[in-house]
PDB file of C-alpha atoms in Angstrom:
ATOM      1  CA  MET A   1     -45.920 -96.356 -40.146  1.00 57.00           C
ATOM      2  CA  THR A   2     -49.060 -95.708 -42.092  1.00 84.00           C
ATOM      3  CA  ILE A   3     -52.029 -97.808 -43.066  1.00 88.00           C
ATOM      4  CA  THR A   4     -50.695 -98.048 -46.618  1.00 91.00           C
ATOM      5  CA  SER A   5     -47.361 -99.367 -45.352  1.00 91.00           C
ATOM      6  CA  LEU A   6     -49.288-101.948 -43.304  1.00 93.00           C
ATOM      7  CA  MET A   7     -51.028-103.143 -46.483  1.00 94.00           C
ATOM      8  CA  ASP A   8     -47.671-103.296 -48.293  1.00 94.00           C
ATOM      9  CA  ASN A   9     -46.058-105.148 -45.363  1.00 94.00           C
ATOM     10  CA  LEU A  10     -48.902-107.677 -45.258  1.00 95.00           C
ATOM     11  CA  ALA A  11     -48.762-108.311 -49.011  1.00 95.00           C
ATOM     12  CA  ASP A  12     -44.993-108.887 -48.779  1.00 94.00           C
ATOM     13  CA  PHE A  13     -45.580-111.167 -45.767  1.00 95.00           C
ATOM     14  CA  LEU A  14     -48.262-113.234 -47.548  1.00 95.00           C
ATOM     15  CA  LYS A  15     -46.482-113.716 -50.895  1.00 94.00           C
ATOM     16  CA  PRO A  16     -44.046-116.381 -49.653  1.00 93.00           C
ATOM     17  CA  ALA A  17     -46.897-118.154 -47.821  1.00 92.00           C
ATOM     18  CA  VAL A  18     -48.795-118.733 -51.087  1.00 91.00           C
ATOM     19  CA  LYS A  19     -45.750-119.287 -53.281  1.00 89.00           C
ATOM     20  CA  GLU A  20     -46.448-123.000 -53.730  1.00 86.00           C
ATOM     21  CA  TYR A  21     -50.190-122.572 -54.300  1.00 80.00           C
ATOM     22  CA  CYS A  22     -51.686-122.432 -57.782  1.00 78.00           C
ATOM     23  CA  THR A  23     -54.970-123.138 -59.507  1.00 77.00           C
ATOM     24  CA  GLN A  24     -55.601-125.416 -62.456  1.00 73.00           C
ATOM     25  CA  GLN A  25     -57.239-123.545 -65.314  1.00 74.00           C
ATOM     26  CA  ARG A  26     -57.786-124.307 -68.985  1.00 73.00           C
ATOM     27  CA  THR A  27     -54.500-122.604 -69.882  1.00 74.00           C
ATOM     28  CA  GLY A  28     -52.570-124.543 -67.210  1.00 74.00           C
ATOM     29  CA  GLU A  29     -51.476-123.890 -63.645  1.00 78.00           C
ATOM     30  CA  ILE A  30     -51.657-120.246 -62.580  1.00 79.00           C
ATOM     31  CA  PRO A  31     -50.035-119.084 -59.318  1.00 85.00           C
ATOM     32  CA  ILE A  32     -51.932-117.219 -56.597  1.00 86.00           C
ATOM     33  CA  GLU A  33     -51.400-113.454 -56.762  1.00 90.00           C
ATOM     34  CA  VAL A  34     -51.187-111.209 -53.683  1.00 94.00           C
ATOM     35  CA  PHE A  35     -52.163-107.538 -53.694  1.00 94.00           C
ATOM     36  CA  ALA A  36     -51.742-104.679 -51.236  1.00 94.00           C
ATOM     37  CA  GLY A  37     -55.057-102.835 -51.093  1.00 94.00           C
ATOM     38  CA  TYR A  38     -57.817-103.492 -53.581  1.00 93.00           C
ATOM     39  CA  PRO A  39     -57.207-106.128 -56.257  1.00 87.00           C
ATOM     40  CA  PRO A  40     -57.082-104.721 -59.803  1.00 83.00           C
ATOM     41  CA  ILE A  41     -60.391-104.280 -61.569  1.00 82.00           C
ATOM     42  CA  ARG A  42     -60.933-106.880 -64.276  1.00 77.00           C
ATOM     43  CA  THR A  43     -61.259-105.349 -67.693  1.00 74.00           C
ATOM     44  CA  ASP A  44     -61.769-108.500 -69.767  1.00 69.00           C
ATOM     45  CA  THR A  45     -63.386-111.934 -69.571  1.00 64.00           C
ATOM     46  CA  ARG A  46     -60.244-114.049 -69.848  1.00 63.00           C
ATOM     47  CA  GLU A  47     -59.483-116.545 -67.124  1.00 60.00           C
ATOM     48  CA  THR A  48     -58.366-114.817 -63.999  1.00 72.00           C
ATOM     49  CA  ALA A  49     -55.824-115.873 -61.459  1.00 76.00           C
ATOM     50  CA  SER A  50     -56.813-116.661 -57.928  1.00 87.00           C
ATOM     51  CA  PHE A  51     -55.738-113.930 -55.561  1.00 90.00           C
ATOM     52  CA  VAL A  52     -55.375-112.733 -51.991  1.00 93.00           C
ATOM     53  CA  TYR A  53     -55.517-109.067 -51.010  1.00 95.00           C
ATOM     54  CA  ALA A  54     -54.723-107.172 -47.804  1.00 96.00           C
ATOM     55  CA  LEU A  55     -56.970-104.132 -47.366  1.00 96.00           C
ATOM     56  CA  VAL A  56     -57.258-101.839 -44.344  1.00 94.00           C
ATOM     57  CA  VAL A  57     -60.989-101.293 -43.849  1.00 95.00           C
ATOM     58  CA  SER A  58     -60.802 -99.130 -40.716  1.00 92.00           C
ATOM     59  CA  ALA A  59     -58.346 -97.666 -38.217  1.00 89.00           C
ATOM     60  CA  GLU A  60     -58.722 -96.433 -34.671  1.00 88.00           C
ATOM     61  CA  ASP A  61     -56.627 -94.143 -32.506  1.00 84.00           C
ATOM     62  CA  THR A  62     -57.016 -93.957 -28.735  1.00 78.00           C
ATOM     63  CA  ALA A  63     -55.741 -91.329 -26.314  1.00 75.00           C
ATOM     64  CA  ASP A  64     -54.418 -93.818 -23.751  1.00 68.00           C
ATOM     65  CA  GLU A  65     -52.384 -96.058 -26.047  1.00 69.00           C
ATOM     66  CA  LYS A  66     -49.009 -95.687 -27.698  1.00 75.00           C
ATOM     67  CA  LEU A  67     -50.222 -97.645 -30.706  1.00 79.00           C
ATOM     68  CA  SER A  68     -53.227 -97.339 -32.946  1.00 87.00           C
ATOM     69  CA  THR A  69     -54.945-100.283 -34.570  1.00 90.00           C
ATOM     70  CA  ALA A  70     -56.100-101.012 -38.086  1.00 92.00           C
ATOM     71  CA  THR A  71     -58.669-103.605 -39.082  1.00 95.00           C
ATOM     72  CA  VAL A  72     -57.493-105.540 -42.116  1.00 96.00           C
ATOM     73  CA  GLU A  73     -59.554-107.609 -44.497  1.00 97.00           C
ATOM     74  CA  ILE A  74     -57.495-110.371 -46.056  1.00 97.00           C
ATOM     75  CA  GLY A  75     -59.699-111.326 -48.974  1.00 96.00           C
ATOM     76  CA  PHE A  76     -59.588-114.493 -51.057  1.00 95.00           C
ATOM     77  CA  SER A  77     -60.857-115.323 -54.528  1.00 91.00           C
ATOM     78  CA  VAL A  78     -59.939-118.852 -55.589  1.00 90.00           C
ATOM     79  CA  TYR A  79     -60.666-120.260 -59.034  1.00 87.00           C
ATOM     80  CA  ASP A  80     -61.813-123.904 -59.034  1.00 86.00           C
ATOM     81  CA  GLU A  81     -64.209-125.426 -61.585  1.00 84.00           C
ATOM     82  CA  ASP A  82     -64.994-128.508 -59.481  1.00 84.00           C
ATOM     83  CA  LYS A  83     -68.713-128.113 -58.742  1.00 87.00           C
ATOM     84  CA  THR A  84     -68.662-130.687 -55.942  1.00 88.00           C
ATOM     85  CA  ASP A  85     -65.434-129.955 -54.063  1.00 89.00           C
ATOM     86  CA  GLY A  86     -64.181-126.659 -55.505  1.00 85.00           C
ATOM     87  CA  TRP A  87     -64.981-124.917 -52.234  1.00 89.00           C
ATOM     88  CA  ARG A  88     -62.206-126.968 -50.583  1.00 90.00           C
ATOM     89  CA  SER A  89     -59.581-124.962 -52.473  1.00 89.00           C
ATOM     90  CA  LEU A  90     -60.861-121.788 -50.785  1.00 92.00           C
ATOM     91  CA  PHE A  91     -60.965-123.323 -47.309  1.00 94.00           C
ATOM     92  CA  ASN A  92     -57.514-124.834 -47.735  1.00 92.00           C
ATOM     93  CA  LEU A  93     -55.955-121.483 -48.693  1.00 93.00           C
ATOM     94  CA  ILE A  94     -57.786-119.557 -45.946  1.00 95.00           C
ATOM     95  CA  GLU A  95     -56.676-122.056 -43.307  1.00 95.00           C
ATOM     96  CA  HIS A  96     -53.090-121.946 -44.583  1.00 94.00           C
ATOM     97  CA  ILE A  97     -53.016-118.129 -44.313  1.00 95.00           C
ATOM     98  CA  ARG A  98     -54.815-118.139 -40.940  1.00 96.00           C
ATOM     99  CA  GLN A  99     -52.183-120.446 -39.486  1.00 95.00           C
ATOM    100  CA  HIS A 100     -49.410-118.355 -41.064  1.00 95.00           C
ATOM    101  CA  ILE A 101     -50.581-115.118 -39.437  1.00 95.00           C
ATOM    102  CA  LEU A 102     -51.005-116.893 -36.088  1.00 95.00           C
ATOM    103  CA  LYS A 103     -47.454-118.309 -36.229  1.00 94.00           C
ATOM    104  CA  TYR A 104     -45.799-115.053 -37.279  1.00 94.00           C
ATOM    105  CA  ARG A 105     -47.643-112.265 -35.507  1.00 93.00           C
ATOM    106  CA  LEU A 106     -45.172-109.476 -36.276  1.00 91.00           C
ATOM    107  CA  VAL A 107     -45.300-108.207 -39.862  1.00 91.00           C
ATOM    108  CA  GLY A 108     -42.547-106.105 -41.406  1.00 87.00           C
ATOM    109  CA  ALA A 109     -40.997-105.678 -37.946  1.00 85.00           C
ATOM    110  CA  LYS A 110     -43.583-102.918 -37.408  1.00 86.00           C
ATOM    111  CA  ASN A 111     -47.123-104.275 -37.184  1.00 89.00           C
ATOM    112  CA  ARG A 112     -48.281-106.779 -34.574  1.00 91.00           C
ATOM    113  CA  MET A 113     -51.351-108.954 -35.035  1.00 93.00           C
ATOM    114  CA  GLU A 114     -54.000-108.704 -32.322  1.00 93.00           C
ATOM    115  CA  PHE A 115     -56.856-111.076 -31.552  1.00 94.00           C
ATOM    116  CA  PRO A 116     -59.484-111.962 -32.565  1.00 94.00           C
ATOM    117  CA  VAL A 117     -58.907-113.462 -36.005  1.00 95.00           C
ATOM    118  CA  LYS A 118     -62.234-113.932 -37.804  1.00 96.00           C
ATOM    119  CA  VAL A 119     -62.974-116.007 -40.910  1.00 96.00           C
ATOM    120  CA  LYS A 120     -66.040-115.325 -43.061  1.00 96.00           C
ATOM    121  CA  ILE A 121     -67.147-117.161 -46.165  1.00 94.00           C
ATOM    122  CA  ALA A 122     -69.472-115.450 -48.644  1.00 87.00           C
ATOM    123  CA  ASP A 123     -72.999-116.924 -48.585  1.00 90.00           C
ATOM    124  CA  GLU A 124     -73.292-116.841 -52.350  1.00 89.00           C
ATOM    125  CA  GLN A 125     -70.322-117.896 -54.446  1.00 85.00           C
ATOM    126  CA  PRO A 126     -69.682-116.564 -57.992  1.00 85.00           C
ATOM    127  CA  TYR A 127     -68.701-119.981 -59.384  1.00 84.00           C
ATOM    128  CA  PRO A 128     -66.014-120.828 -60.522  1.00 86.00           C
ATOM    129  CA  GLN A 129     -64.540-118.233 -58.130  1.00 86.00           C
ATOM    130  CA  TRP A 130     -64.852-119.122 -54.435  1.00 90.00           C
ATOM    131  CA  GLN A 131     -64.610-116.170 -52.032  1.00 93.00           C
ATOM    132  CA  GLY A 132     -63.983-115.587 -48.361  1.00 95.00           C
ATOM    133  CA  MET A 133     -62.049-113.369 -45.968  1.00 96.00           C
ATOM    134  CA  ILE A 134     -60.093-113.147 -42.771  1.00 97.00           C
ATOM    135  CA  THR A 135     -60.579-110.057 -40.612  1.00 97.00           C
ATOM    136  CA  VAL A 136     -57.796-109.237 -38.174  1.00 97.00           C
ATOM    137  CA  ASN A 137     -56.441-106.204 -36.329  1.00 95.00           C
ATOM    138  CA  TYR A 138     -52.843-105.005 -36.545  1.00 94.00           C
ATOM    139  CA  THR A 139     -51.082-102.315 -34.596  1.00 90.00           C
ATOM    140  CA  ILE A 140     -49.881 -99.211 -36.393  1.00 87.00           C
ATOM    141  CA  GLY A 141     -47.773 -96.369 -35.064  1.00 80.00           C
ATOM    142  CA  GLN A 142     -49.342 -93.402 -33.371  1.00 76.00           C
ATOM    143  CA  PRO A 143     -47.502 -90.064 -33.275  1.00 73.00           C
ATOM    144  CA  SER A 144     -46.872 -88.307 -29.986  1.00 70.00           C
ATOM    145  CA  GLU A 145     -48.812 -85.145 -29.327  1.00 70.00           C
ATOM    146  CA  GLU A 146     -46.827 -81.949 -29.764  1.00 74.00           C
ATOM    147  CA  GLY A 147     -47.398 -78.338 -28.804  1.00 70.00           C
ATOM    148  CA  LEU A 148     -48.139 -78.573 -25.066  1.00 62.00           C
ATOM    149  CA  ASP A 149     -45.853 -76.882 -22.554  1.00 62.00           C
ATOM    150  CA  TYR A 150     -46.982 -77.844 -19.056  1.00 63.00           C
ATOM    151  CA  ASP A 151     -44.287 -75.701 -17.395  1.00 63.00           C
ATOM    152  CA  ASP A 152     -46.155 -72.604 -18.553  1.00 59.00           C
ATOM    153  CA  TYR A 153     -49.525 -73.827 -17.265  1.00 55.00           C
ATOM    154  CA  GLY A 154     -50.871 -74.957 -20.609  1.00 53.00           C
ATOM    155  CA  ALA A 155     -49.383 -72.361 -22.930  1.00 53.00           C
ATOM    156  CA  THR A 156     -48.905 -73.851 -26.352  1.00 56.00           C
ATOM    157  CA  ASN A 157     -45.882 -73.766 -28.573  1.00 55.00           C
ATOM    158  CA  ILE A 158     -47.450 -75.031 -31.739  1.00 57.00           C
ATOM    159  CA  GLN A 159     -45.030 -75.221 -34.628  1.00 59.00           C
ATOM    160  CA  VAL A 160     -46.346 -75.496 -38.125  1.00 57.00           C
TER     161      VAL A 160
END
C-alpha cells in the first residue's frame, strides 16, 4: 500500500458518489470528473468540467504504530454561473462527499479514514468556478523493520 495507491483508491471510491452530479454549462450538462492526484493542467480556455481530486499532501510514519497515516486533500472546483447562489453548488457537493466518507470509512479495503475531517472554503473564488476542500487522514501500510537479530545481541543480518 503506497500513497499513490491511496489516491487511486480514493478516486475510485469517489466516482460513484458523484455519478449523478453534473453542472449546467453553455454546451449542456457536464458530469463531475474525479482525479487521483493533481487535476490535469488546463491548456485552453474552453468551458471546463467541475471536478474533485484526491491528493496526498503529507504522510507520517511512527515507530510505535503498525500503520502510517497520510493526509489527503479532497479538492473541489465546481462550475456555476449563478452569481447569487452559485456557491450552493460547491457546498452541496462538499457536504455530499463529506457524508460519503463518514459513512464508508474503509476505502479499497486497505485505507481507513481517521478523524478529524476538516472542510475549508477558499476566501476568494475564481467565478464561475467555486472552490473548496476536505482534509482528512487515512491509514496506509507500514513495512516491518528487517535486519535485526536479537538472539545475537544486536548483530545485524541486513539483506540487500
